[in-house]
Coordinates of C-alpha atoms and ligand atoms in Angstrom, one line a residue:
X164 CA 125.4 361.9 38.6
X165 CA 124.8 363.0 42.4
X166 CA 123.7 360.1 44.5
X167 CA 119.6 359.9 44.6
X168 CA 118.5 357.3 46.6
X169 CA 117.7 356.8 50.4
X170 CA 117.4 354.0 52.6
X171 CA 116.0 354.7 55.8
X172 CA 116.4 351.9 58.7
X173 CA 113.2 351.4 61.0
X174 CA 113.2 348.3 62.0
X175 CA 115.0 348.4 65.1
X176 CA 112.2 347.4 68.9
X177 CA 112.8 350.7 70.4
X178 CA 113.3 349.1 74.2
X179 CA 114.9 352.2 75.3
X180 CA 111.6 353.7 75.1
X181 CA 109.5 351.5 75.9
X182 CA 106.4 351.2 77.3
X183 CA 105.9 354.3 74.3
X184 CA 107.3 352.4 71.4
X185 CA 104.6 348.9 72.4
X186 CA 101.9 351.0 70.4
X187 CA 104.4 353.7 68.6
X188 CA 107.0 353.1 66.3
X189 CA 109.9 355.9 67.6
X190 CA 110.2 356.9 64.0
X191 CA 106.9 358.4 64.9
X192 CA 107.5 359.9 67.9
X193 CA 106.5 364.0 67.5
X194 CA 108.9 366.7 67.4
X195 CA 105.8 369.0 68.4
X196 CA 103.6 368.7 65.8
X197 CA 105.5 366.5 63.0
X198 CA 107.1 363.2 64.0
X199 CA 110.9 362.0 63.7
X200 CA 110.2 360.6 60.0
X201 CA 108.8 363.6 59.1
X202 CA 111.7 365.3 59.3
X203 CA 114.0 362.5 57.1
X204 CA 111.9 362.6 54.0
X205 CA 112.6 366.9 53.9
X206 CA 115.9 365.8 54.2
X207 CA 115.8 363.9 51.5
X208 CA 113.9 366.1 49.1
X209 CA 116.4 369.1 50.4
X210 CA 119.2 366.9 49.6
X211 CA 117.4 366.3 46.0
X212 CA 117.0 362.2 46.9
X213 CA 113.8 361.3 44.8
X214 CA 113.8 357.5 45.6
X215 CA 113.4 356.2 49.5
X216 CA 113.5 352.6 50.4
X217 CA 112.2 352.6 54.1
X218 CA 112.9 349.3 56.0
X219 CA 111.0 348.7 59.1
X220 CA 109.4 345.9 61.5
X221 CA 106.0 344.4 60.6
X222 CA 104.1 345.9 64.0
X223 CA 105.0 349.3 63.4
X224 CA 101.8 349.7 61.3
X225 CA 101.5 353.5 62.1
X226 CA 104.3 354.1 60.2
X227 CA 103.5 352.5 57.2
X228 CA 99.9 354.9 57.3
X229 CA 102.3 358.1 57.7
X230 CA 103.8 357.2 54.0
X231 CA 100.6 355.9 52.4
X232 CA 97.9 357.5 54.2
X233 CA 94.2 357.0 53.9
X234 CA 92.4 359.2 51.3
X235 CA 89.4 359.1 53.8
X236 CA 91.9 362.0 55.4
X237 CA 92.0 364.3 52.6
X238 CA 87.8 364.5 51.9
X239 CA 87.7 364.9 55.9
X240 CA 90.0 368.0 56.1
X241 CA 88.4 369.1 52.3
X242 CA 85.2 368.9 53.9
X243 CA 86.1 371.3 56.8
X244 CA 88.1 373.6 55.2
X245 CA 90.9 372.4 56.4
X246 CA 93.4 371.1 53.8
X247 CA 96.0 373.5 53.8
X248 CA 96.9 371.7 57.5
X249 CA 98.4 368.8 55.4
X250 CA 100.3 371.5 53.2
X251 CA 103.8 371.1 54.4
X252 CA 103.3 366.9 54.3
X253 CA 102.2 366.8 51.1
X254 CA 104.9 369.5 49.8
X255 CA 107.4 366.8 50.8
X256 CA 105.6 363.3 50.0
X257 CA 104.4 363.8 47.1
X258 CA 108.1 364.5 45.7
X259 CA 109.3 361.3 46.4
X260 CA 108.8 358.0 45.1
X261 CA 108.8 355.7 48.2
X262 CA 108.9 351.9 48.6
X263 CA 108.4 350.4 51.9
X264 CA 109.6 346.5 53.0
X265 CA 109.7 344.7 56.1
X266 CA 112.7 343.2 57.7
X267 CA 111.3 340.1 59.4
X268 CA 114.7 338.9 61.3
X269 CA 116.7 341.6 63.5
X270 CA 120.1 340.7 61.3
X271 CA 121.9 344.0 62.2
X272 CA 121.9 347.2 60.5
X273 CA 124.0 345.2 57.9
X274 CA 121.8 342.7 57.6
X275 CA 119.0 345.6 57.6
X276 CA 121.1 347.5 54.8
X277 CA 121.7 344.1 53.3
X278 CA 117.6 344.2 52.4
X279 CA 118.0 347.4 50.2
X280 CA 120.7 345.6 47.5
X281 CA 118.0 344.5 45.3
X282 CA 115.9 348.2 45.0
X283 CA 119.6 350.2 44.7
X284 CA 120.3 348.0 42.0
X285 CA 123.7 349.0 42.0
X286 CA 123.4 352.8 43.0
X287 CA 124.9 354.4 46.1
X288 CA 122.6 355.7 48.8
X289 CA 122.2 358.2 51.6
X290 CA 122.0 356.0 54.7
X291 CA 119.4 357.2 57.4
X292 CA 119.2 355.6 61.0
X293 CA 115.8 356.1 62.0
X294 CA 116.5 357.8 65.3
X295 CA 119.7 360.2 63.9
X296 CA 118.2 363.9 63.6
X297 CA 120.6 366.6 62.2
X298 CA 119.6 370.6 61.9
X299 CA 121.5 372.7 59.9
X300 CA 121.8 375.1 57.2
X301 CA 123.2 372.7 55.0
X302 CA 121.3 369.4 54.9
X303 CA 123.4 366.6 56.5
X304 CA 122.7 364.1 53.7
X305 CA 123.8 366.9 51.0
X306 CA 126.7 367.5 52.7
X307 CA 127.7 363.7 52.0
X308 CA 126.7 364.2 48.5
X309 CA 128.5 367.2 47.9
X310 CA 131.6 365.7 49.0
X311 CA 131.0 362.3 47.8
X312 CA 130.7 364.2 44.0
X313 CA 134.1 365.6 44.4
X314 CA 135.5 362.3 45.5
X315 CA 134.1 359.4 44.6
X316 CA 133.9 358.0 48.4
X317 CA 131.8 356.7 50.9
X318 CA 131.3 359.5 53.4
X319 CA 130.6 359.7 57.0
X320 CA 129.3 363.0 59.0
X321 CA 131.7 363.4 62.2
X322 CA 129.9 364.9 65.2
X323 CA 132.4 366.4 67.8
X324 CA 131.5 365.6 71.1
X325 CA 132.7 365.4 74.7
X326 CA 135.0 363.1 76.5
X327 CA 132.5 362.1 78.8
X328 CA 129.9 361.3 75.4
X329 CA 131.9 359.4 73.0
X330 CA 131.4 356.1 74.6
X331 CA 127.8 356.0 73.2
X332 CA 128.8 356.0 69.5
X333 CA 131.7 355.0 66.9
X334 CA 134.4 357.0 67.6
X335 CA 136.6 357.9 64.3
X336 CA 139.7 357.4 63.5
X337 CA 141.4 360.2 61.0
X338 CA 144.5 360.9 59.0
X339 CA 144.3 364.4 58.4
X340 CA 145.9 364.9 54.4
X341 CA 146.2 368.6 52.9
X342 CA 143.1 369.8 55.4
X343 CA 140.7 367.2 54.8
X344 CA 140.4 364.4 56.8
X345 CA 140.2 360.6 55.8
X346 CA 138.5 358.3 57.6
X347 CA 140.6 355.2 58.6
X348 CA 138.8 353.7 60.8
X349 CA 135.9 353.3 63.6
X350 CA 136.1 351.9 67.1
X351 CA 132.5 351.4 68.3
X352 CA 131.8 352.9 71.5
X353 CA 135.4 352.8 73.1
X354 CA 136.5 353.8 76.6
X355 CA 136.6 357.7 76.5
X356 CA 140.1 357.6 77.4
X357 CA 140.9 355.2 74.7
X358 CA 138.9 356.7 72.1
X359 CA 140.8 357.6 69.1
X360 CA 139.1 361.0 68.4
X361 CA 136.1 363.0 69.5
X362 CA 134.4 363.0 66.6
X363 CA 131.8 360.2 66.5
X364 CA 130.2 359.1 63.2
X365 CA 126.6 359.2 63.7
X366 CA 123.7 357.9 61.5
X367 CA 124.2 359.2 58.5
X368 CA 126.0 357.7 55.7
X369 CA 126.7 357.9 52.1
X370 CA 127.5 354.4 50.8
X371 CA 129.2 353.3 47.6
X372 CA 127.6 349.7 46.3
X373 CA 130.9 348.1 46.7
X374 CA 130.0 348.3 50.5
X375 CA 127.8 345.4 49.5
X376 CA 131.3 342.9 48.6
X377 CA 132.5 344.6 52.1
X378 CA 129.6 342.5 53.9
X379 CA 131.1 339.4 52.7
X380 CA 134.2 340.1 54.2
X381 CA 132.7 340.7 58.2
X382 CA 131.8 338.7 60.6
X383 CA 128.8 338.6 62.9
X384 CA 128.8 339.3 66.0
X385 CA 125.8 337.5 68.4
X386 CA 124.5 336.5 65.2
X387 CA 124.0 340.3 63.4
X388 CA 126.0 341.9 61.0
X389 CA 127.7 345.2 61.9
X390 CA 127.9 348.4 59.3
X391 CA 130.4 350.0 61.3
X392 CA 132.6 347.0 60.3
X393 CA 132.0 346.7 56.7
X394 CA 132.4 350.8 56.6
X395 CA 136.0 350.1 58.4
X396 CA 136.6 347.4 55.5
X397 CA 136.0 350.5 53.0
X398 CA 138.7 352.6 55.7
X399 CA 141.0 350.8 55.6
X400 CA 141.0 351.0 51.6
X401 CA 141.0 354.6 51.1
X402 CA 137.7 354.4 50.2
X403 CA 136.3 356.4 52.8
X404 CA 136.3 360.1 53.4
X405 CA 134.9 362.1 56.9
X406 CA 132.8 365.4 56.9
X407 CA 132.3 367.2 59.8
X408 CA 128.8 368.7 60.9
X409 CA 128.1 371.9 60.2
X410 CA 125.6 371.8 62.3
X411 CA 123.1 370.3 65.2
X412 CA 122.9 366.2 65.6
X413 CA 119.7 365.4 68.2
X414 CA 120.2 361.6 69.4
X415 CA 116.5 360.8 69.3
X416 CA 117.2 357.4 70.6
X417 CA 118.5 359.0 73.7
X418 CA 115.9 359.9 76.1
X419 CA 117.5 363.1 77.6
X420 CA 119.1 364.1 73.9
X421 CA 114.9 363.4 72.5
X422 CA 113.9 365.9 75.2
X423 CA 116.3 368.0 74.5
X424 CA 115.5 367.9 70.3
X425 CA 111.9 369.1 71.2
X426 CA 112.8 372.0 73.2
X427 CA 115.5 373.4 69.9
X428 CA 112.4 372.7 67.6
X429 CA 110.2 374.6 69.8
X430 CA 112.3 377.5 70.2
X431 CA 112.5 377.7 66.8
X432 CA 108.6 377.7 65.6
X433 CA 107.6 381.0 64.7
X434 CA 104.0 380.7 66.5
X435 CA 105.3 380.2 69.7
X436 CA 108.7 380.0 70.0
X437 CA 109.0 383.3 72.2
X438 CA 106.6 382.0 74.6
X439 CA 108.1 378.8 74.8
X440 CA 111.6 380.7 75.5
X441 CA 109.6 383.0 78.3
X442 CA 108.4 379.6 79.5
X443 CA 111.7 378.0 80.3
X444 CA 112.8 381.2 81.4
X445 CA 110.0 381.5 84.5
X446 CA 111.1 377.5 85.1
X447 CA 114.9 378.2 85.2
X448 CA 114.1 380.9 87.9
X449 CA 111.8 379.1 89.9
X450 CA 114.7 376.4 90.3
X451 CA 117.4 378.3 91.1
Ligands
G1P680 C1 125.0 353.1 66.0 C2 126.3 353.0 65.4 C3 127.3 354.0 66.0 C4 126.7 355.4 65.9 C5 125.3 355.5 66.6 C6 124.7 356.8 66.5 O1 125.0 352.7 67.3 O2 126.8 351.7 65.5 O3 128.6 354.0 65.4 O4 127.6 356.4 66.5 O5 124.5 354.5 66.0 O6 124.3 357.1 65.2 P1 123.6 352.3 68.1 O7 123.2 353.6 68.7 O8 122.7 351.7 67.1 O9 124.0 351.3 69.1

């Protein structure tokens, strides 16, 4: 059976954004009108996940009233007319069944995955980093289980990028057999002349539950677990195949890559898109 489950990781402090992320979690930061998280659950439910398991820090409270929000909301809008604003939300939440826990120590995004072993109670899983945005015609976390139902494998979505980017993710290593490419390895954040390929894997993940025996085998480093190691555990075993994006991936834990996400959403909403297109035009002119 295709894999159904989702964990989503939101625990992580958000520094890079700060002072934004002392009073907003960044998995609620908007893309326009519908924030970051938004957009993972219609992942899901495109990728036909039913089951999330979100994992997030105790002070991101906002988040927490985005999955289960008051019912005081609903009568308001009811009240005015106005219910058909929460249309698209409630087209997405209410087809999936969504369990929420907090990770009280910052133990790595294994230790974070680590949390979920319990709920998955032995089912594999679409791994979501909170921040990882993809758009494409395919949805990223169906691609993984399209490929993980022909083989079996743990799967990893491979983003091309440039020299002068690599450094800022794991950078793949790949044995190319009859056109498809296995997944060997991952060197986290190498030296972009020592980087063993272009294509970084980027926060999406389909895992097999034997990654669970994989995080007895690793080691921590400063005192957190690393994925990217117990994923290279499954590498090194054949376990693990690659996929590359069809696609867009929006680094929304990047400042300049964030800014960057909103502009491609807004050039794509069909209210004002064109405008927004004139817009940057009239700018683009008025620098040069
Ligand atoms: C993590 C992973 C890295 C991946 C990146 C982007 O790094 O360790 O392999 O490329 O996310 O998804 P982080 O940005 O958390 O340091």
């Amino acid at each position: 059976m295709s894999v159904k489950k989702a964990v989503i990781l939101a625990g992580g402090w958000g520094t890079r954004f700060l002072p934004a992320t002392i009073s907003v979690a960044k998995e609620m930061f908007p893309i326009v009108d519908k924030p970051i998280m938004f957009y993972h659950l219609k992942e899901c439910v495109d990728s036909g996940i039913t089951d999330c398991l979100i994992i997030f820090s105790k002070t991101k409270k906002e988040l927490k009233e985005f999955i289960f929000p008051n019912k005081d909301i609903n009568k308001k809008l009811a009240k005015n007319n106005k219910l058909s604003l929460l249309d698209e939300y409630n087209s997405v939440r209410n087809k999936l069944n969504i369990k929420m826990i907090y990770q009280k120590k910052m133990t790595g995004s294994a230790g974070a995955v680590n949390l979920a072993k319990k709920w998955l109670n032995g089912d594999d899983f679409v791994l979501f980093y909170g921040d990882d945005l993809f758009t494409s015609d395919v949805p990223v976390a169906k691609m993984l289980i399209n490929e993980n139902d022909k083989t079996g494998k743990s799967v990893c979505i491979l983003n091309k990028v440039k020299k002068s980017e690599i450094s800022r993710y794991g950078s793949a290593v790949l044995e190319e057999r009859n056109g498809t490419k296995n997944l060997v390895g991952i060197i986290e954040k190498p030296k972009a002349e020592e980087a063993p390929s272009l294509y970084a894997v980027v926060g999406r993940y389909l895992l097999t539950n034997d990654i669970f025996n994989d995080f007895n085998k690793i080691k921590p480093k400063n005192g957190e677990l690393y994925l990217t190691d117990a994923i290279c555990e499954q590498a090194k075993n054949g376990k693990c195949a690659g996929v590359v994006l069809k696609g867009k991936y929006h680094d929304c834990g990047n400042k300049l890559e964030y800014a960057k996400c909103i502009t491609d959403f807004t050039l794509k909403n069909s209210e004002f898109g064109k405008d927004y297109l004139q817009y940057l035009k009239e700018v683009v002119k008025k620098e040069n």
